[in-house]
């Protein structure tokens, strides 16, 4: 997963016509560390259909505030600079929940990119 370390880099990533899912997280976040072991497998599973990028909320300053990220880890799907769908809450996320969200993001993306 590519790491986004600046607001400019974030803007470039979400402007892509490809489905891009930003994973907002931080080094100090216990629930973020919970997903770390299985995220490489999840990314590999979806690599031909979407791009996952990691957004360190401490490194990108106002981006998480601008995107209204209230809890981490949070997942937000974008294409062409537009937000499509988000999985944002304060609860720990399971692999199954993340995969279900990615499937939903793909459905929304495909419905507008036919």
Coordinates of C-alpha atoms in Angstrom, one line a residue:
X1 CA 0.0 0.0 0.0
X2 CA 1.5 3.4 -1.0
X3 CA 1.8 5.8 1.9
X4 CA 0.4 9.3 1.4
X5 CA 2.5 11.8 3.3
X6 CA 1.3 15.2 2.1
X7 CA -2.0 16.9 1.2
X8 CA -0.8 17.3 -2.4
X9 CA 0.0 13.6 -2.7
X10 CA -3.5 12.8 -1.3
X11 CA -5.1 15.1 -4.0
X12 CA -3.2 13.4 -6.8
X13 CA -4.2 9.9 -5.5
X14 CA -7.9 10.7 -5.3
X15 CA -8.0 12.4 -8.8
X16 CA -7.3 9.1 -10.5
X17 CA -10.0 7.7 -12.7
X18 CA -9.3 4.3 -11.1
X19 CA -11.1 3.4 -7.9
X20 CA -8.9 4.5 -5.1
X21 CA -9.6 3.7 -1.5
X22 CA -7.8 5.8 1.2
X23 CA -7.2 4.0 4.5
X24 CA -6.8 6.7 7.2
X25 CA -4.7 5.5 10.1
X26 CA -2.0 6.4 12.5
X27 CA 1.0 4.7 14.2
X28 CA -0.5 5.1 17.7
X29 CA -3.9 3.6 16.8
X30 CA -4.5 0.2 18.3
X31 CA -7.4 -0.6 15.9
X32 CA -5.1 0.3 13.0
X33 CA -2.5 -2.1 14.2
X34 CA -5.2 -4.8 14.4
X35 CA -5.8 -4.6 10.6
X36 CA -2.1 -4.5 9.7
X37 CA -1.5 -8.3 9.6
X38 CA -4.2 -9.0 7.0
X39 CA -4.3 -5.9 4.9
X40 CA -1.5 -7.0 2.5
X41 CA -3.6 -10.1 1.7
X42 CA -6.7 -8.0 1.2
X43 CA -4.7 -5.6 -1.0
X44 CA -3.4 -8.5 -3.1
X45 CA -7.0 -9.8 -3.5
X46 CA -8.2 -6.5 -4.9
X47 CA -5.1 -5.3 -6.7
X48 CA -6.5 -5.7 -10.2
X49 CA -9.7 -3.8 -9.4
X50 CA -8.7 -0.9 -7.1
X51 CA -5.8 1.0 -5.5
X52 CA -5.4 1.1 -1.8
X53 CA -3.4 4.0 -0.3
X54 CA -2.5 4.6 3.3
X55 CA -3.1 8.1 4.8
X56 CA -1.3 8.8 8.0
X57 CA -3.6 11.3 9.7
X58 CA -0.7 12.8 11.6
X59 CA 1.4 13.4 8.5
X60 CA -1.2 14.9 6.2
X61 CA -2.4 17.7 8.5
X62 CA -5.8 19.0 7.6
X63 CA -6.7 16.3 5.1
X64 CA -8.5 14.1 7.6
X65 CA -10.4 17.1 9.0
X66 CA -11.4 18.2 5.5
X67 CA -12.5 14.6 4.7
X68 CA -14.5 14.5 8.0
X69 CA -12.6 11.5 9.4
X70 CA -13.8 11.1 12.9
X71 CA -12.4 7.7 13.8
X72 CA -9.6 5.5 12.5
X73 CA -9.0 3.3 10.8
X74 CA -11.4 4.7 8.2
X75 CA -11.8 3.7 4.5
X76 CA -13.0 6.2 1.9
X77 CA -13.4 5.3 -1.8
X78 CA -12.8 8.0 -4.5
X79 CA -12.7 8.3 -8.2
X80 CA -12.0 11.4 -10.3
X81 CA -11.7 13.5 -7.2
X82 CA -15.1 12.5 -5.9
X83 CA -16.0 10.5 -2.8
X84 CA -18.1 7.5 -3.7
X85 CA -18.7 5.7 -0.4
X86 CA -17.1 5.5 3.1
X87 CA -16.6 3.1 6.0
X88 CA -16.0 5.5 8.9
X89 CA -16.8 4.7 12.5
X90 CA -15.0 4.5 15.8
X91 CA -15.3 0.7 16.0
X92 CA -12.6 -1.9 15.3
X93 CA -13.0 -3.3 11.8
X94 CA -12.7 -7.0 10.8
X95 CA -11.3 -8.4 7.6
X96 CA -14.8 -9.4 6.6
X97 CA -16.2 -5.9 7.1
X98 CA -13.3 -4.4 5.1
X99 CA -13.8 -6.8 2.3
X100 CA -17.6 -6.1 2.3
X101 CA -16.9 -2.4 2.1
X102 CA -14.4 -2.8 -0.8
X103 CA -17.0 -4.9 -2.7
X104 CA -19.6 -2.2 -2.1
X105 CA -17.1 0.5 -3.3
X106 CA -16.5 -1.6 -6.5
X107 CA -20.3 -1.9 -7.1
X108 CA -20.7 1.9 -6.8
X109 CA -17.7 2.5 -9.0
X110 CA -18.8 0.1 -11.7
X111 CA -22.3 1.6 -11.7
X112 CA -21.0 5.0 -12.7
X113 CA -18.1 3.7 -15.0
X114 CA -20.0 1.5 -17.4

